[in-house]
Short mmCIF file of C-alpha atoms in Angstrom, two decimals:
data_model
loop_
_atom_site.label_atom_id
_atom_site.label_comp_id
_atom_site.label_asym_id
_atom_site.label_seq_id
_atom_site.Cartn_x
_atom_site.Cartn_y
_atom_site.Cartn_z
CA UNK A 581 0.00 0.00 0.00
CA UNK A 582 1.44 3.38 -1.02
CA UNK A 583 -0.08 6.45 0.63
CA UNK A 584 -0.19 9.45 -1.70
CA UNK A 585 -2.53 11.80 0.16
CA UNK A 586 -3.33 12.63 3.77
CA UNK A 587 -6.52 14.61 4.34
CA UNK A 588 -7.00 16.50 7.59
CA UNK A 589 -10.16 17.97 9.06
CA UNK A 590 -9.64 21.56 10.24
CA UNK A 591 -11.49 22.50 13.45
CA UNK A 592 -10.27 20.41 16.41
CA UNK A 593 -7.61 18.79 14.19
CA UNK A 594 -5.52 21.67 12.81
CA UNK A 595 -6.55 24.02 15.61
CA UNK A 596 -8.99 24.05 18.53
CA UNK A 597 -12.29 25.76 17.77
CA UNK A 598 -14.94 26.99 20.17
CA UNK A 599 -18.31 28.65 19.74
CA UNK A 600 -18.01 30.10 23.25
CA UNK A 601 -17.09 33.65 22.13
CA UNK A 602 -20.12 33.71 19.79
CA UNK A 603 -22.31 32.27 22.52
CA UNK A 604 -21.18 34.93 25.02
CA UNK A 605 -21.69 37.72 22.51
CA UNK A 606 -25.24 36.74 21.52
CA UNK A 607 -26.27 35.83 25.07
CA UNK A 608 -25.28 39.34 26.10
CA UNK A 609 -27.44 40.76 23.28
CA UNK A 610 -30.54 38.61 23.71
CA UNK A 611 -33.66 39.79 25.49
CA UNK A 612 -34.58 36.16 26.22
CA UNK A 613 -31.67 34.82 28.27
CA UNK A 614 -33.70 32.06 29.93
CA UNK A 615 -34.94 30.77 26.58
CA UNK A 616 -31.43 31.15 25.14
CA UNK A 617 -29.95 29.05 27.95
CA UNK A 618 -32.72 26.44 27.86
CA UNK A 619 -32.13 25.85 24.14
CA UNK A 620 -28.38 25.56 24.64
CA UNK A 621 -27.42 28.87 23.08
CA UNK A 622 -25.64 29.02 19.73
CA UNK A 623 -24.38 25.45 20.12
CA UNK A 624 -27.86 24.09 19.43
CA UNK A 625 -28.34 26.17 16.26
CA UNK A 626 -28.27 24.22 12.98
CA UNK A 627 -25.32 25.47 10.89
CA UNK A 628 -25.77 22.93 8.08
CA UNK A 629 -27.35 25.20 5.44
CA UNK A 630 -24.59 27.75 5.95
CA UNK A 631 -21.86 25.09 5.82
CA UNK A 632 -23.38 23.64 2.64
CA UNK A 633 -23.36 27.07 0.98
CA UNK A 634 -27.15 27.18 0.71
CA UNK A 635 -27.45 30.51 2.56
CA UNK A 636 -25.06 33.46 2.51
CA UNK A 637 -23.53 35.11 5.57
CA UNK A 638 -26.23 37.79 5.85
CA UNK A 639 -29.03 35.22 5.79
CA UNK A 640 -27.13 33.06 8.27
CA UNK A 641 -26.80 36.05 10.64
CA UNK A 642 -30.52 36.85 10.32
CA UNK A 643 -31.49 33.26 11.13
CA UNK A 644 -28.99 33.01 14.00
CA UNK A 645 -30.24 36.27 15.52
CA UNK A 646 -33.86 35.13 15.22
CA UNK A 647 -32.98 31.83 16.89
CA UNK A 648 -31.17 33.60 19.73
CA UNK A 649 -33.76 36.34 20.26
CA UNK A 650 -31.40 39.09 19.14
CA UNK A 651 -32.43 42.10 17.06
CA UNK A 652 -30.79 41.83 13.66
CA UNK A 653 -29.13 44.75 11.88
CA UNK A 654 -26.45 44.80 9.23
CA UNK A 655 -24.08 46.23 11.86
CA UNK A 656 -24.25 43.03 13.90
CA UNK A 657 -22.85 40.93 11.06
CA UNK A 658 -19.28 42.17 11.56
CA UNK A 659 -19.57 41.54 15.30
CA UNK A 660 -20.82 37.98 14.75
CA UNK A 661 -17.93 37.39 12.34
CA UNK A 662 -15.46 38.76 14.88
CA UNK A 663 -16.86 36.53 17.64
CA UNK A 664 -16.66 33.47 15.37
CA UNK A 665 -13.03 34.23 14.49
CA UNK A 666 -12.28 34.65 18.19
CA UNK A 667 -13.10 30.97 18.64
CA UNK A 668 -10.15 29.91 16.47
CA UNK A 669 -7.15 28.78 18.51
CA UNK A 670 -3.47 28.43 17.62
CA UNK A 671 -2.45 25.64 15.27
CA UNK A 672 -1.62 22.39 17.04
CA UNK A 673 2.16 21.91 16.93
CA UNK A 674 1.57 18.15 16.73
CA UNK A 675 -0.54 18.49 13.57
CA UNK A 676 1.94 20.83 11.91
CA UNK A 677 4.80 18.42 12.68
CA UNK A 678 2.92 15.49 11.11
CA UNK A 679 2.06 17.58 8.03
CA UNK A 680 5.73 18.48 7.59
CA UNK A 681 6.83 14.87 7.99
CA UNK A 682 4.30 13.72 5.37
CA UNK A 683 5.35 16.40 2.91
CA UNK A 684 9.02 15.38 3.32
CA UNK A 685 8.00 11.84 2.35
CA UNK A 686 6.30 13.20 -0.81
CA UNK A 687 2.76 12.70 0.49
CA UNK A 688 0.35 15.49 -0.44
CA UNK A 689 -1.43 17.10 2.49
CA UNK A 690 -5.05 18.19 2.00
CA UNK A 691 -7.86 19.66 4.09
CA UNK A 692 -11.52 18.61 4.14
CA UNK A 693 -13.83 20.58 6.38
CA UNK A 694 -17.50 21.03 7.13
CA UNK A 695 -16.59 24.69 7.08
CA UNK A 696 -18.23 27.92 8.14
CA UNK A 697 -17.67 30.03 5.00
CA UNK A 698 -16.70 33.20 6.87
CA UNK A 699 -13.79 31.31 8.49
CA UNK A 700 -12.26 30.43 5.09
CA UNK A 701 -9.14 32.45 5.92
CA UNK A 702 -8.24 30.56 9.10
CA UNK A 703 -6.55 27.62 7.33
CA UNK A 704 -4.88 29.63 4.58
CA UNK A 705 -1.25 28.75 4.04
CA UNK A 706 -1.47 25.32 5.67
CA UNK A 707 -1.69 23.50 2.33
CA UNK A 708 -1.88 24.41 -1.34
CA UNK A 709 -5.11 26.25 -2.22
CA UNK A 710 -6.15 23.52 -4.65
CA UNK A 711 -5.90 20.96 -1.84
CA UNK A 712 -8.43 22.74 0.41
CA UNK A 713 -11.86 21.13 0.12
CA UNK A 714 -14.80 22.71 1.92
CA UNK A 715 -18.43 21.73 2.36
CA UNK A 716 -19.84 25.01 1.09
CA UNK A 717 -18.12 24.57 -2.28
CA UNK A 718 -18.90 20.86 -2.57
CA UNK A 719 -22.52 21.23 -1.38
CA UNK A 720 -22.01 18.17 0.83
CA UNK A 721 -21.33 17.56 4.50
CA UNK A 722 -19.37 14.85 6.28
CA UNK A 723 -20.28 12.09 7.09
CA UNK A 724 -22.11 11.79 3.74
CA UNK A 725 -20.11 9.16 1.83
CA UNK A 726 -20.58 11.22 -1.35
CA UNK A 727 -18.21 13.89 -0.06
CA UNK A 728 -15.37 11.37 0.20
CA UNK A 729 -16.17 9.96 -3.23
CA UNK A 730 -16.03 13.48 -4.63
CA UNK A 731 -12.63 14.12 -3.04
CA UNK A 732 -11.23 10.89 -4.48
CA UNK A 733 -12.36 12.02 -7.95
CA UNK A 734 -10.82 15.46 -7.51
CA UNK A 735 -7.53 13.96 -6.33
CA UNK A 736 -7.66 11.17 -8.93
CA UNK A 737 -6.86 8.84 -6.05
CA UNK A 738 -7.74 5.30 -5.03
CA UNK A 739 -9.19 4.92 -1.51
CA UNK A 740 -6.24 2.86 -0.29
CA UNK A 741 -3.86 5.70 -1.29
CA UNK A 742 -5.53 8.09 1.14
CA UNK A 743 -5.48 8.67 4.90
CA UNK A 744 -8.32 10.71 6.38
CA UNK A 745 -7.98 12.29 9.84
CA UNK A 746 -10.96 13.73 11.73
CA UNK A 747 -11.85 14.26 15.38
CA UNK A 748 -15.32 12.74 14.90
CA UNK A 749 -15.59 8.95 14.79
CA UNK A 750 -18.69 9.03 12.55
CA UNK A 751 -16.78 10.99 9.88
CA UNK A 752 -13.85 8.57 9.98
CA UNK A 753 -16.14 5.53 9.85
CA UNK A 754 -17.93 6.94 6.78
CA UNK A 755 -14.60 7.37 4.95
CA UNK A 756 -13.58 3.83 5.89
CA UNK A 757 -16.81 2.50 4.33
CA UNK A 758 -15.37 3.21 0.89
CA UNK A 759 -11.88 1.94 1.69
CA UNK A 760 -10.13 5.12 2.82
CA UNK A 761 -7.68 4.67 5.70
CA UNK A 762 -9.11 6.47 8.73
CA UNK A 763 -7.69 7.92 11.93
CA UNK A 764 -9.66 9.51 14.77
CA UNK A 765 -7.55 12.50 15.78
CA UNK A 766 -5.74 12.60 19.10
CA UNK A 767 -2.96 15.17 19.17
CA UNK A 768 -0.94 13.10 21.64
CA UNK A 769 -0.84 10.03 19.37
CA UNK A 770 -1.30 11.47 15.86
CA UNK A 771 2.35 11.05 14.80
CA UNK A 772 2.36 7.38 15.83
CA UNK A 773 -1.10 6.79 14.28
CA UNK A 774 -0.04 8.21 10.91
CA UNK A 775 3.24 6.27 10.87
CA UNK A 776 1.27 3.02 11.08
CA UNK A 777 0.06 3.70 7.54
CA UNK A 778 2.96 5.59 6.03
CA UNK A 779 5.68 3.18 7.03
CA UNK A 780 3.87 -0.04 6.13
#
């Protein structure tokens, strides 16, 4: 088996991501704090349409504000964007080290993310632009098997030539269904986990 590509998820794999700053911002703005808390705040909102590219950022902000009991205005959009960016942590050194090791071995590093479109800039520079695959451009979300099939076509790769790394077991299991090598991300063991496939 020769591995040619290693595909990484982004949030919680390349860097930690939290919705806490967005939650704090909108909880402060809502006139219905009890309802907001009972529902689970922004963490219980359905982001799928936005991540699939079916609504733009303005529409997403309107729907999020309505859900949270916050008065919408165009001015709030920039503040929502700022709060969402605030949730992005520093790149994991462990992930960066594995990416570098793979590239030195001639293995192409790619990204595949169920991505929030306004955070497109947070993974820039990690890999080549043509190796960044995002849900809102593909119109598909992990763990839909079709998204992995689409990536294989775009890469012109066979499943056994690919490693896929994600923090969610269900996403990894879906990739494995079509023969892709899968790893559930743990930053403390990721180097060892990848070497199991690369050195075999």
